[in-house]
Coordinates of C-alpha atoms in Angstrom, one line a residue:
Chain A
M1 CA -11.0 -28.2 53.4
I2 CA -13.2 -25.6 54.8
F3 CA -10.3 -24.1 56.8
L4 CA -8.4 -23.2 53.7
Q5 CA -11.3 -21.4 52.1
N6 CA -10.0 -17.9 52.5
T7 CA -12.1 -16.3 49.9
A8 CA -15.5 -15.2 51.0
K9 CA -15.4 -12.9 54.0
R10 CA -17.9 -10.1 53.8
I11 CA -20.8 -9.7 56.1
N12 CA -23.5 -9.2 53.5
L13 CA -26.7 -7.7 54.8
A14 CA -28.2 -6.6 51.5
W15 CA -31.3 -8.5 50.5
T16 CA -31.1 -8.6 46.7
P17 CA -33.5 -10.0 44.0
G18 CA -31.1 -12.9 43.8
H19 CA -31.8 -13.7 47.4
T20 CA -35.6 -13.5 46.8
S21 CA -35.4 -16.0 43.9
V22 CA -33.3 -18.4 46.0
A23 CA -35.7 -18.1 48.8
I24 CA -38.6 -18.8 46.4
V25 CA -36.9 -21.9 45.1
I26 CA -36.3 -23.2 48.6
V27 CA -39.9 -22.6 49.7
A28 CA -41.2 -24.2 46.4
L29 CA -39.1 -27.2 47.0
A30 CA -40.2 -27.5 50.6
V31 CA -43.9 -27.1 49.6
G32 CA -43.5 -29.7 46.8
F33 CA -42.2 -32.3 49.3
L34 CA -44.7 -31.5 52.0
P35 CA -47.3 -34.1 51.0
F36 CA -44.8 -36.9 51.5
V37 CA -43.4 -35.7 54.8
K38 CA -44.6 -36.1 58.3
M39 CA -45.4 -32.6 59.5
G40 CA -44.3 -33.4 63.0
L41 CA -40.8 -33.9 61.8
V42 CA -40.9 -30.6 59.9
A43 CA -42.0 -28.8 63.0
N44 CA -39.2 -30.4 64.9
G45 CA -36.8 -29.4 62.2
V46 CA -37.9 -25.8 62.4
F47 CA -37.1 -25.6 66.1
L48 CA -33.8 -27.4 65.7
G49 CA -33.1 -25.0 62.8
A50 CA -33.7 -22.1 65.1
I51 CA -31.0 -23.4 67.5
I52 CA -28.6 -24.1 64.7
A53 CA -29.3 -20.6 63.4
L54 CA -28.1 -19.0 66.7
G55 CA -24.9 -21.0 66.7
A56 CA -24.3 -20.6 63.0
I57 CA -24.9 -16.8 62.9
G58 CA -22.2 -16.4 65.6
L59 CA -19.9 -18.8 63.8
T60 CA -20.3 -17.0 60.5
L61 CA -19.6 -13.6 62.1
V62 CA -16.4 -14.9 63.8
F63 CA -15.4 -16.5 60.5
G64 CA -16.1 -13.4 58.5
I65 CA -14.4 -10.9 60.8
L66 CA -11.5 -12.9 62.3
N67 CA -11.1 -15.0 59.2
F68 CA -10.8 -18.5 60.6
A69 CA -13.1 -21.4 61.4
N70 CA -13.6 -21.5 65.1
I71 CA -13.8 -25.2 65.8
A72 CA -14.4 -24.5 69.5
H73 CA -17.8 -22.8 68.8
G74 CA -19.7 -26.0 69.5
D75 CA -18.0 -26.3 72.9
Y76 CA -18.8 -22.6 73.7
M77 CA -22.4 -23.9 73.4
T78 CA -21.6 -26.8 75.7
M79 CA -20.1 -24.4 78.2
G80 CA -23.2 -22.2 78.1
A81 CA -25.4 -25.2 78.7
Y82 CA -23.4 -26.4 81.7
I83 CA -23.1 -23.0 83.3
A84 CA -26.9 -22.8 83.2
L85 CA -27.0 -26.3 84.6
F86 CA -24.8 -25.2 87.5
I87 CA -27.0 -22.2 88.2
M88 CA -30.3 -24.1 88.0
G89 CA -29.3 -27.4 89.3
S90 CA -26.9 -26.5 92.1
L91 CA -26.5 -22.8 92.9
L92 CA -30.1 -21.6 93.0
P93 CA -31.4 -24.7 95.0
Q94 CA -28.6 -24.1 97.5
V95 CA -29.7 -20.5 98.2
G96 CA -33.2 -21.8 98.5
I97 CA -34.7 -20.8 95.2
E98 CA -36.4 -23.9 94.0
S99 CA -37.4 -24.0 90.4
S100 CA -41.1 -23.6 90.2
G101 CA -43.0 -24.0 87.0
L102 CA -43.0 -21.2 84.5
G103 CA -46.2 -21.0 82.5
P104 CA -46.5 -24.0 80.2
F105 CA -42.8 -24.7 80.1
T106 CA -40.9 -27.7 81.5
F107 CA -38.4 -25.3 83.2
G108 CA -38.9 -22.8 85.9
Y109 CA -38.1 -19.2 86.5
S110 CA -34.6 -20.3 87.3
L111 CA -33.9 -20.6 83.6
L112 CA -34.5 -16.9 83.2
I113 CA -31.7 -16.3 85.7
A114 CA -29.4 -19.0 84.4
L115 CA -29.6 -18.0 80.8
P116 CA -28.2 -14.5 81.2
V117 CA -25.5 -15.8 83.5
A118 CA -24.5 -18.5 81.1
V119 CA -24.5 -15.9 78.3
A120 CA -22.3 -13.5 80.2
G121 CA -20.0 -16.4 81.3
V122 CA -19.4 -17.6 77.8
A123 CA -19.0 -14.1 76.4
V124 CA -16.4 -13.2 78.9
G125 CA -14.7 -16.6 78.4
A126 CA -14.6 -16.0 74.7
I127 CA -12.6 -12.8 75.3
V128 CA -10.3 -14.4 77.8
L129 CA -9.5 -17.1 75.3
D130 CA -8.9 -14.5 72.7
V131 CA -6.5 -12.6 74.9
L132 CA -4.7 -15.7 76.1
I133 CA -4.5 -17.6 72.8
Y134 CA -5.9 -16.2 69.6
R135 CA -4.5 -12.7 69.9
R136 CA -1.0 -14.0 70.5
L137 CA -1.3 -16.2 67.4
R138 CA -2.7 -13.3 65.4
D139 CA 0.1 -11.0 66.5
R140 CA 2.6 -13.5 65.3
G141 CA 0.8 -13.6 61.9
V142 CA 0.0 -17.3 61.9
N143 CA -2.2 -18.5 59.0
V144 CA -5.8 -19.6 59.2
V145 CA -5.0 -23.3 59.4
V146 CA -3.0 -22.8 62.6
M147 CA -5.8 -20.7 64.0
A148 CA -8.3 -23.4 63.3
M149 CA -6.1 -26.0 64.8
A150 CA -5.6 -23.9 67.9
S151 CA -9.4 -23.7 68.2
L152 CA -9.6 -27.4 67.8
G153 CA -7.3 -27.7 70.8
I154 CA -9.5 -25.3 72.7
A155 CA -12.5 -27.3 71.8
I156 CA -11.0 -30.5 73.2
A157 CA -9.7 -28.7 76.3
L158 CA -13.1 -27.1 77.0
R159 CA -14.9 -30.5 76.7
G160 CA -12.3 -32.0 79.0
L161 CA -12.9 -29.2 81.5
V162 CA -16.7 -29.9 81.4
Q163 CA -16.1 -33.6 82.0
I164 CA -13.8 -32.9 84.9
I165 CA -16.3 -30.5 86.6
W166 CA -19.6 -32.1 85.7
S167 CA -18.7 -35.7 84.8
G168 CA -19.4 -37.3 81.4
D169 CA -22.9 -38.5 82.4
T170 CA -26.1 -37.5 80.8
Q171 CA -27.8 -34.8 82.9
H172 CA -30.8 -32.6 82.5
Y173 CA -32.1 -29.3 83.8
P174 CA -34.6 -29.4 86.6
R175 CA -37.9 -30.0 84.8
E176 CA -41.5 -30.9 85.1
S177 CA -43.3 -32.9 82.5
R178 CA -45.8 -30.9 80.5
Q179 CA -48.5 -31.6 78.0
V180 CA -47.4 -31.0 74.4
Y181 CA -49.7 -29.0 72.1
H182 CA -51.5 -31.2 69.6
L183 CA -52.0 -29.4 66.3
P184 CA -53.7 -30.8 63.2
M185 CA -51.8 -33.2 60.9
D186 CA -50.3 -35.0 63.8
V187 CA -48.0 -32.1 64.8
R188 CA -47.0 -32.1 68.4
I189 CA -45.2 -29.1 69.7
P190 CA -43.7 -29.1 73.1
P191 CA -44.3 -25.7 74.9
D192 CA -40.5 -25.3 75.3
A193 CA -40.3 -25.0 71.5
I194 CA -42.4 -21.8 71.7
F195 CA -39.8 -20.4 74.1
I196 CA -37.0 -21.4 71.7
A197 CA -38.7 -19.7 68.8
I198 CA -39.3 -16.4 70.8
V199 CA -35.7 -16.3 72.0
T200 CA -34.3 -17.0 68.5
I201 CA -36.5 -14.3 67.0
I202 CA -35.4 -11.7 69.6
L203 CA -31.7 -12.5 69.1
V204 CA -31.8 -12.6 65.3
V205 CA -33.5 -9.2 65.2
G206 CA -31.1 -8.0 67.9
V207 CA -28.0 -9.1 65.8
Y208 CA -29.5 -7.4 62.7
L209 CA -30.0 -4.1 64.6
V210 CA -26.5 -4.3 66.1
L211 CA -24.9 -4.9 62.7
T212 CA -26.9 -2.2 60.9
R213 CA -27.5 0.5 63.5
T214 CA -24.6 0.6 65.9
R215 CA -21.2 2.1 65.3
M216 CA -19.5 -1.1 66.5
G217 CA -21.7 -3.3 64.3
K218 CA -20.9 -1.3 61.3
A219 CA -17.2 -1.5 62.2
M220 CA -17.6 -5.3 62.4
R221 CA -19.0 -5.3 58.9
A222 CA -16.3 -2.9 57.7
T223 CA -13.5 -5.1 59.2
A224 CA -14.9 -8.2 57.6
D225 CA -15.2 -6.5 54.3
N226 CA -11.7 -5.0 54.2
P227 CA -9.4 -5.4 57.2
D228 CA -6.5 -3.2 55.9
L229 CA -8.9 -0.3 55.1
A230 CA -10.4 -0.7 58.5
L231 CA -7.0 -0.2 60.0
V232 CA -6.1 2.9 58.0
S233 CA -9.6 4.3 58.7
G234 CA -8.6 4.3 62.4
I235 CA -11.0 1.5 63.3
D236 CA -9.8 -0.2 66.5
V237 CA -9.7 -3.7 65.1
Q238 CA -8.8 -5.2 68.5
R239 CA -12.1 -3.8 70.0
V240 CA -14.0 -5.0 66.9
T241 CA -12.5 -8.5 67.5
W242 CA -13.6 -8.5 71.1
W243 CA -17.1 -7.4 70.3
T244 CA -17.3 -10.1 67.7
W245 CA -16.4 -12.7 70.3
E246 CA -19.0 -11.1 72.6
L247 CA -21.7 -11.5 70.0
G248 CA -20.6 -15.0 69.0
G249 CA -20.4 -16.0 72.7
V250 CA -23.8 -14.7 73.5
L251 CA -25.4 -16.5 70.6
A252 CA -23.5 -19.8 71.3
A253 CA -24.3 -19.8 75.0
T254 CA -28.0 -19.2 74.2
A255 CA -28.0 -21.9 71.6
G256 CA -26.4 -24.3 74.1
V257 CA -29.0 -23.7 76.8
L258 CA -31.8 -23.9 74.2
L259 CA -30.4 -27.2 72.9
A260 CA -30.2 -28.6 76.4
V261 CA -33.9 -27.6 76.9
F262 CA -35.0 -28.9 73.5
Q263 CA -33.2 -32.3 73.8
A264 CA -34.2 -32.5 77.5
Q265 CA -30.7 -33.7 78.2
I266 CA -27.2 -32.3 78.5
L267 CA -23.9 -34.1 77.6
P268 CA -20.3 -32.9 77.3
I269 CA -20.3 -33.9 73.7
M270 CA -23.5 -32.1 72.7
G271 CA -21.8 -29.0 71.3
W272 CA -19.1 -30.9 69.5
K273 CA -21.7 -33.0 67.8
F274 CA -23.5 -29.8 66.8
L275 CA -20.5 -28.5 64.9
I276 CA -21.5 -30.5 61.8
P277 CA -24.9 -28.8 61.3
L278 CA -23.4 -25.5 62.3
F279 CA -20.7 -25.6 59.7
A280 CA -23.1 -27.0 57.2
A281 CA -25.4 -24.0 57.8
V282 CA -22.6 -21.5 57.6
I283 CA -21.1 -22.9 54.4
L284 CA -24.5 -23.4 52.9
G285 CA -25.3 -19.7 53.5
G286 CA -22.0 -18.4 52.3
I287 CA -19.3 -17.7 54.8
G288 CA -19.7 -14.4 56.6
N289 CA -23.3 -14.0 55.5
P290 CA -25.7 -14.0 58.6
Y291 CA -28.8 -14.2 56.4
G292 CA -27.3 -17.2 54.7
A293 CA -26.5 -18.8 58.0
L294 CA -30.1 -18.2 59.1
V295 CA -31.6 -19.8 56.0
G296 CA -29.0 -22.5 55.9
A297 CA -29.8 -23.4 59.5
F298 CA -33.4 -24.0 58.7
V299 CA -32.6 -25.9 55.6
I300 CA -30.3 -28.2 57.6
G301 CA -32.6 -28.5 60.5
V302 CA -35.7 -29.4 58.6
T303 CA -34.0 -31.7 56.0
S304 CA -32.0 -33.6 58.6
E305 CA -35.1 -34.1 60.8
V306 CA -37.3 -35.1 57.9
S307 CA -34.6 -37.6 56.7
T308 CA -35.3 -39.6 59.8
Q309 CA -38.6 -40.6 58.3
W310 CA -36.6 -42.9 55.9
I311 CA -33.1 -43.0 57.3
N312 CA -31.8 -44.1 60.7
P313 CA -31.6 -40.9 62.9
S314 CA -27.9 -41.6 63.6
Y315 CA -27.2 -40.5 60.0
K316 CA -28.6 -37.0 60.6
P317 CA -25.1 -35.3 60.5
A318 CA -24.3 -37.2 57.3
V319 CA -27.6 -35.9 55.7
A320 CA -26.6 -32.4 56.7
F321 CA -23.2 -32.8 55.0
A322 CA -24.7 -34.4 51.9
I323 CA -27.1 -31.5 51.5
M324 CA -24.2 -29.0 51.9
I325 CA -22.1 -30.8 49.3
A326 CA -25.0 -31.1 46.9
V327 CA -25.7 -27.3 47.2
L328 CA -22.0 -26.4 46.9
L329 CA -21.7 -28.4 43.7
V330 CA -24.4 -26.2 42.1
R331 CA -23.5 -22.9 44.0
P332 CA -19.9 -23.0 45.1
R333 CA -20.2 -20.0 47.3
G334 CA -23.3 -21.1 49.1
I335 CA -27.0 -20.6 48.5
F336 CA -26.8 -16.8 48.6
G337 CA -23.4 -16.7 46.8
G338 CA -22.2 -14.2 49.5
G339 CA -18.6 -13.0 49.6
R340 CA -16.0 -12.2 47.0
S341 CA -13.3 -14.0 45.4
Chain B
M1 CA 10.7 22.0 59.3
G2 CA 8.6 19.9 56.9
L3 CA 5.2 18.5 57.7
L4 CA 6.2 15.0 56.7
E5 CA 9.9 14.0 56.7
A6 CA 10.7 10.5 55.8
S7 CA 14.5 9.9 55.9
N8 CA 16.4 6.8 54.7
V9 CA 13.3 4.6 55.0
V10 CA 14.0 0.9 54.5
A11 CA 11.0 -1.4 54.2
G12 CA 9.7 -4.5 52.4
Y13 CA 7.7 -7.7 52.7
G14 CA 9.1 -10.8 54.2
Q15 CA 12.6 -11.5 52.9
T16 CA 12.3 -9.0 50.1
E17 CA 13.5 -5.5 50.8
I18 CA 11.7 -3.0 48.5
L19 CA 12.8 0.4 49.8
H20 CA 16.6 0.7 50.3
G21 CA 16.6 4.1 52.1
V22 CA 14.2 6.5 50.6
S23 CA 13.8 10.1 51.8
I24 CA 11.1 12.5 51.0
T25 CA 9.6 15.6 52.6
V26 CA 6.2 17.3 52.3
E27 CA 5.7 20.9 53.4
P28 CA 2.4 22.1 54.9
G29 CA -0.2 22.6 52.2
E30 CA 2.0 21.3 49.5
M31 CA 1.1 18.8 46.7
V32 CA 3.9 16.3 46.0
T33 CA 3.9 13.6 43.5
I34 CA 6.0 10.5 43.4
I35 CA 6.5 8.8 40.1
G36 CA 8.7 6.0 38.9
P37 CA 8.5 2.7 37.0
N38 CA 6.4 -0.2 38.3
G39 CA 7.8 -2.0 41.3
C40 CA 10.0 1.0 42.3
G41 CA 8.4 1.0 45.7
K42 CA 6.0 3.9 45.4
S43 CA 3.1 2.1 47.0
T44 CA 5.3 0.5 49.6
L45 CA 6.6 3.9 50.7
M46 CA 3.0 5.0 51.2
K47 CA 2.2 1.9 53.2
A48 CA 5.3 2.4 55.3
I49 CA 4.4 5.9 56.1
V50 CA 0.9 4.9 57.3
G51 CA 2.1 1.9 59.2
L52 CA 0.8 -0.9 57.1
V53 CA 4.3 -2.0 56.3
K54 CA 6.9 -2.0 59.0
V55 CA 9.7 0.6 58.7
R56 CA 12.9 -1.5 59.2
S57 CA 15.2 1.4 59.5
G58 CA 15.1 5.1 58.9
I59 CA 12.6 7.5 60.4
V60 CA 9.2 8.9 59.5
R61 CA 8.4 12.2 61.2
F62 CA 5.0 13.8 61.0
Q63 CA 4.5 17.2 62.6
D64 CA 7.8 16.7 64.5
T65 CA 6.7 13.4 65.9
D66 CA 8.4 10.1 65.1
I67 CA 5.5 7.9 63.9
S68 CA 7.6 5.2 62.3
G69 CA 6.7 2.6 65.0
Y70 CA 3.0 3.6 65.3
P71 CA 0.2 1.2 64.3
P72 CA -2.1 2.5 61.5
E73 CA -5.0 3.4 63.7
Q74 CA -2.8 5.7 65.8
I75 CA -1.2 7.3 62.7
V76 CA -4.6 8.1 61.4
Q77 CA -5.4 10.0 64.6
T78 CA -2.5 12.3 64.0
R79 CA -4.5 13.5 60.9
L80 CA -2.4 11.7 58.4
C81 CA -4.9 9.8 56.3
Y82 CA -4.4 7.5 53.4
V83 CA -6.4 6.3 50.4
P84 CA -5.1 2.9 49.1
Q85 CA -4.9 2.2 45.4
S86 CA -7.4 -0.7 45.2
N87 CA -10.1 -2.0 47.5
N88 CA -10.3 1.5 49.0
V89 CA -14.0 1.5 49.9
F90 CA -16.0 -0.9 52.1
A91 CA -17.9 -2.4 49.2
S92 CA -20.7 -4.0 51.3
L93 CA -21.4 -0.8 53.3
S94 CA -23.4 2.1 52.1
I95 CA -21.9 5.4 51.1
R96 CA -22.9 7.0 54.3
E97 CA -21.6 4.0 56.4
N98 CA -18.3 4.3 54.6
L99 CA -18.0 7.9 55.7
E100 CA -19.0 7.0 59.2
M101 CA -16.2 4.4 59.3
G102 CA -13.8 7.2 58.1
A103 CA -14.9 9.1 61.2
F104 CA -14.6 6.1 63.5
T105 CA -12.0 7.7 65.9
R106 CA -14.1 10.9 66.2
D107 CA -16.1 11.2 69.3
D108 CA -17.7 14.5 68.4
D109 CA -20.7 14.9 66.1
Y110 CA -19.4 14.3 62.6
R111 CA -22.7 14.7 60.7
S112 CA -21.8 18.2 59.6
R113 CA -18.5 16.8 58.2
I114 CA -20.5 14.2 56.2
E115 CA -22.6 17.0 54.8
E116 CA -19.4 18.9 53.9
M117 CA -18.2 15.8 52.0
F118 CA -21.5 15.6 50.2
R119 CA -21.0 19.2 49.1
L120 CA -17.4 18.6 48.0
F121 CA -18.4 15.3 46.1
P122 CA -22.0 15.9 44.9
D123 CA -22.0 12.5 43.2
L124 CA -22.1 10.9 46.6
A125 CA -24.9 12.9 48.0
M126 CA -27.5 11.6 45.5
Q127 CA -27.9 8.1 47.0
P128 CA -26.2 8.0 50.4
G129 CA -27.7 4.6 51.1
R130 CA -26.2 3.0 48.0
K131 CA -23.7 0.2 48.5
A132 CA -20.2 1.3 47.7
G133 CA -19.7 -1.9 45.7
T134 CA -22.2 -0.9 43.2
L135 CA -20.6 2.5 42.4
S136 CA -18.7 3.3 39.2
G137 CA -14.9 3.5 39.4
G138 CA -14.8 7.3 39.6
Q139 CA -17.5 7.4 42.3
R140 CA -15.7 4.9 44.3
Q141 CA -12.5 6.9 44.1
M142 CA -14.3 10.0 45.3
L143 CA -15.9 8.0 48.2
A144 CA -12.5 6.7 49.1
I145 CA -11.1 10.2 49.2
A146 CA -14.1 11.5 51.1
R147 CA -13.8 8.6 53.6
A148 CA -10.1 9.6 54.2
M149 CA -11.2 13.3 54.5
M150 CA -13.6 12.5 57.4
L151 CA -10.8 13.0 60.0
D152 CA -10.0 16.4 58.6
P153 CA -6.4 15.4 57.6
V154 CA -3.5 17.7 57.5
L155 CA -1.8 15.4 55.0
L156 CA -3.6 13.0 52.7
L157 CA -1.8 10.2 50.9
L158 CA -3.3 9.1 47.6
D159 CA -2.1 6.0 45.9
E160 CA -2.9 6.0 42.2
P161 CA -6.3 7.9 42.4
S162 CA -6.7 7.7 38.6
A163 CA -6.1 4.0 38.2
G164 CA -8.6 2.3 36.0
L165 CA -10.7 5.4 35.3
S166 CA -11.9 6.7 32.0
P167 CA -10.2 9.9 30.8
A168 CA -13.3 12.0 31.5
M169 CA -13.6 10.6 35.0
M170 CA -9.9 11.1 35.5
G171 CA -10.3 14.8 34.9
T172 CA -13.1 15.0 37.4
V173 CA -11.1 13.1 40.1
F174 CA -8.0 15.3 39.5
E175 CA -10.3 18.4 39.7
R176 CA -11.5 17.2 43.2
I177 CA -8.0 16.4 44.3
R178 CA -7.0 19.9 43.4
E179 CA -9.9 21.3 45.4
V180 CA -8.9 19.3 48.4
N181 CA -5.4 20.7 48.1
Q182 CA -6.7 24.2 47.7
A183 CA -8.6 23.8 50.9
G184 CA -5.3 23.6 52.7
V185 CA -4.7 19.8 52.8
A186 CA -1.2 18.8 52.0
L187 CA -1.1 15.9 49.4
L188 CA 1.3 13.2 48.7
L189 CA 0.4 11.5 45.5
V190 CA 1.6 8.3 43.7
E191 CA 0.4 8.4 40.1
Q192 CA 0.8 6.5 36.9
N193 CA -0.6 9.4 35.0
A194 CA 2.5 11.3 35.7
R195 CA 2.2 14.2 33.4
E196 CA -1.2 15.3 34.7
A197 CA -0.1 14.8 38.3
L198 CA 3.2 16.7 38.0
R199 CA 1.4 19.6 36.3
M200 CA -0.7 20.0 39.4
S201 CA 2.1 19.4 41.9
D202 CA 4.4 21.8 43.6
R203 CA 7.2 19.2 43.6
G204 CA 7.9 15.7 42.4
Y205 CA 10.1 12.8 43.3
I206 CA 11.3 10.1 41.0
L207 CA 11.9 6.8 42.6
V208 CA 13.8 4.0 40.9
A209 CA 14.4 0.5 42.4
G210 CA 13.6 1.6 45.9
E211 CA 15.9 4.6 45.9
N212 CA 15.6 8.3 45.2
R213 CA 16.6 9.2 41.7
L214 CA 15.5 12.8 41.3
E215 CA 13.7 15.6 43.1
D216 CA 12.5 18.8 41.5
A217 CA 9.6 21.2 41.1
G218 CA 6.7 19.6 39.2
K219 CA 7.0 21.8 36.1
D220 CA 10.8 21.4 36.0
L221 CA 10.5 17.6 36.0
L222 CA 8.0 17.9 33.2
S223 CA 10.3 20.0 31.1
N224 CA 13.4 17.9 31.8
P225 CA 14.0 16.0 28.6
E226 CA 15.6 13.0 30.3
V227 CA 12.7 12.6 32.7
A228 CA 10.3 12.9 29.8
R229 CA 12.2 10.2 27.8
L230 CA 12.7 7.8 30.7
Y231 CA 9.7 8.2 33.0
L232 CA 6.9 10.0 31.1
G233 CA 6.8 7.8 28.0
G234 CA 8.5 10.3 25.6

């Protein structure tokens, strides 16, 4: 049970020689398999991995600092995707801003307005939920299983809310069809994927800078490392908690919008279904380890995409879990062995 | 009026009551040591004073303010700082980051304070970017004390500062503790290494089973044959 695993909870930002050797093994394995694999699937997996990474980094930070598995994280993604849909599909057209094409992308300028609004909405929503629900539970000293179950309830409630407001039908952002880029080895990259890659890189670098350069980021790492010592050092743990939700919410909302763009469709269940690769990436990377989540996300993204070459695509989540279990059998604390016992 | 006055403190964990009404005082600038057998409630008393364990009855006054209901982060801001016995550094943070976290509640420029700590604990100044988790036991202990010193405490609580250290390192740590005290910081110390601690201390308390047993000047406790036999290992 992942919810009971109360051991590893340290935000580990040090890149050690051990990490290098693990990375080399992963790269070597990947290169070894390349000749047998359709490169198009690999490319697809990399972009999927980028989206998983955004969700997983937020999830692992919340896990590390607040010490519970936030099952609602996938539905925070869904909320982000739907808020952006509302802005792009309803609000902006009503005030007369029609989505015109933006460069080579399928979406228009309106996405650049919708994305920040969705991000702000989810970040604020995450804090509201903390104040209304999680903080009350924390103050009563409930254990991690209760917290996880509460987040499961929130996940279901959020999904219900989305269905009430936007219906359960498949929808999509306003889009124009675009030529995909044809690269050698039968790799086709949709222009939107370039956008996904750029946003992911910016956010990953941003999170790194926040955690290593800002006072609040350092306080987050300190709180994850040693909550009692954080308290007696005078760190305002409540504020740290809120900033953690902010960061997690920003990353989740962005991941949700990018996923809706990448899949060219949006469904109330999309975030919920994404939980499996998210948790697989988090656990694979070692709970509380943002680097691990990043690497784990790409491992999960690429392998589950590539598996569709031989296996029915509906088994993708099963592949993600199989990989996670296989890795944990060898390295019980994840690829990078982050955290303490 | 004492700097710290804890009277009839009752505290514990869950159903278990550990302290059954303990009273201690610390005067400004004084060094006070609490000794007693394992499980007598020394560490619990420390935690109750800094707000990590709830004070169920009794009162803790610090500089004439009742702090017994305050949360830890508020108590710290009254310049009453605490070094826990174990896990007393942020292991995954660098030395400098640990000190920055010690200064979290300070809004002013605390860089000069960090430099002061580096002067007081030269071991820490050599590699300020080094992860605290990779430090030796003694270095960790000094970092833990330096972290707690960042808020310029009036009273510093030290829980077993010599635990797990080699005899040589113990000497160094005690030397630093003495320096901290000589700089005017009042100290309340819990220590297994009772002889050494009492020798340095102005006064000592002996705690048994969550109650006060004895209170006297440090050297008088050391020369008391009954104390020596029962609590100092002969």
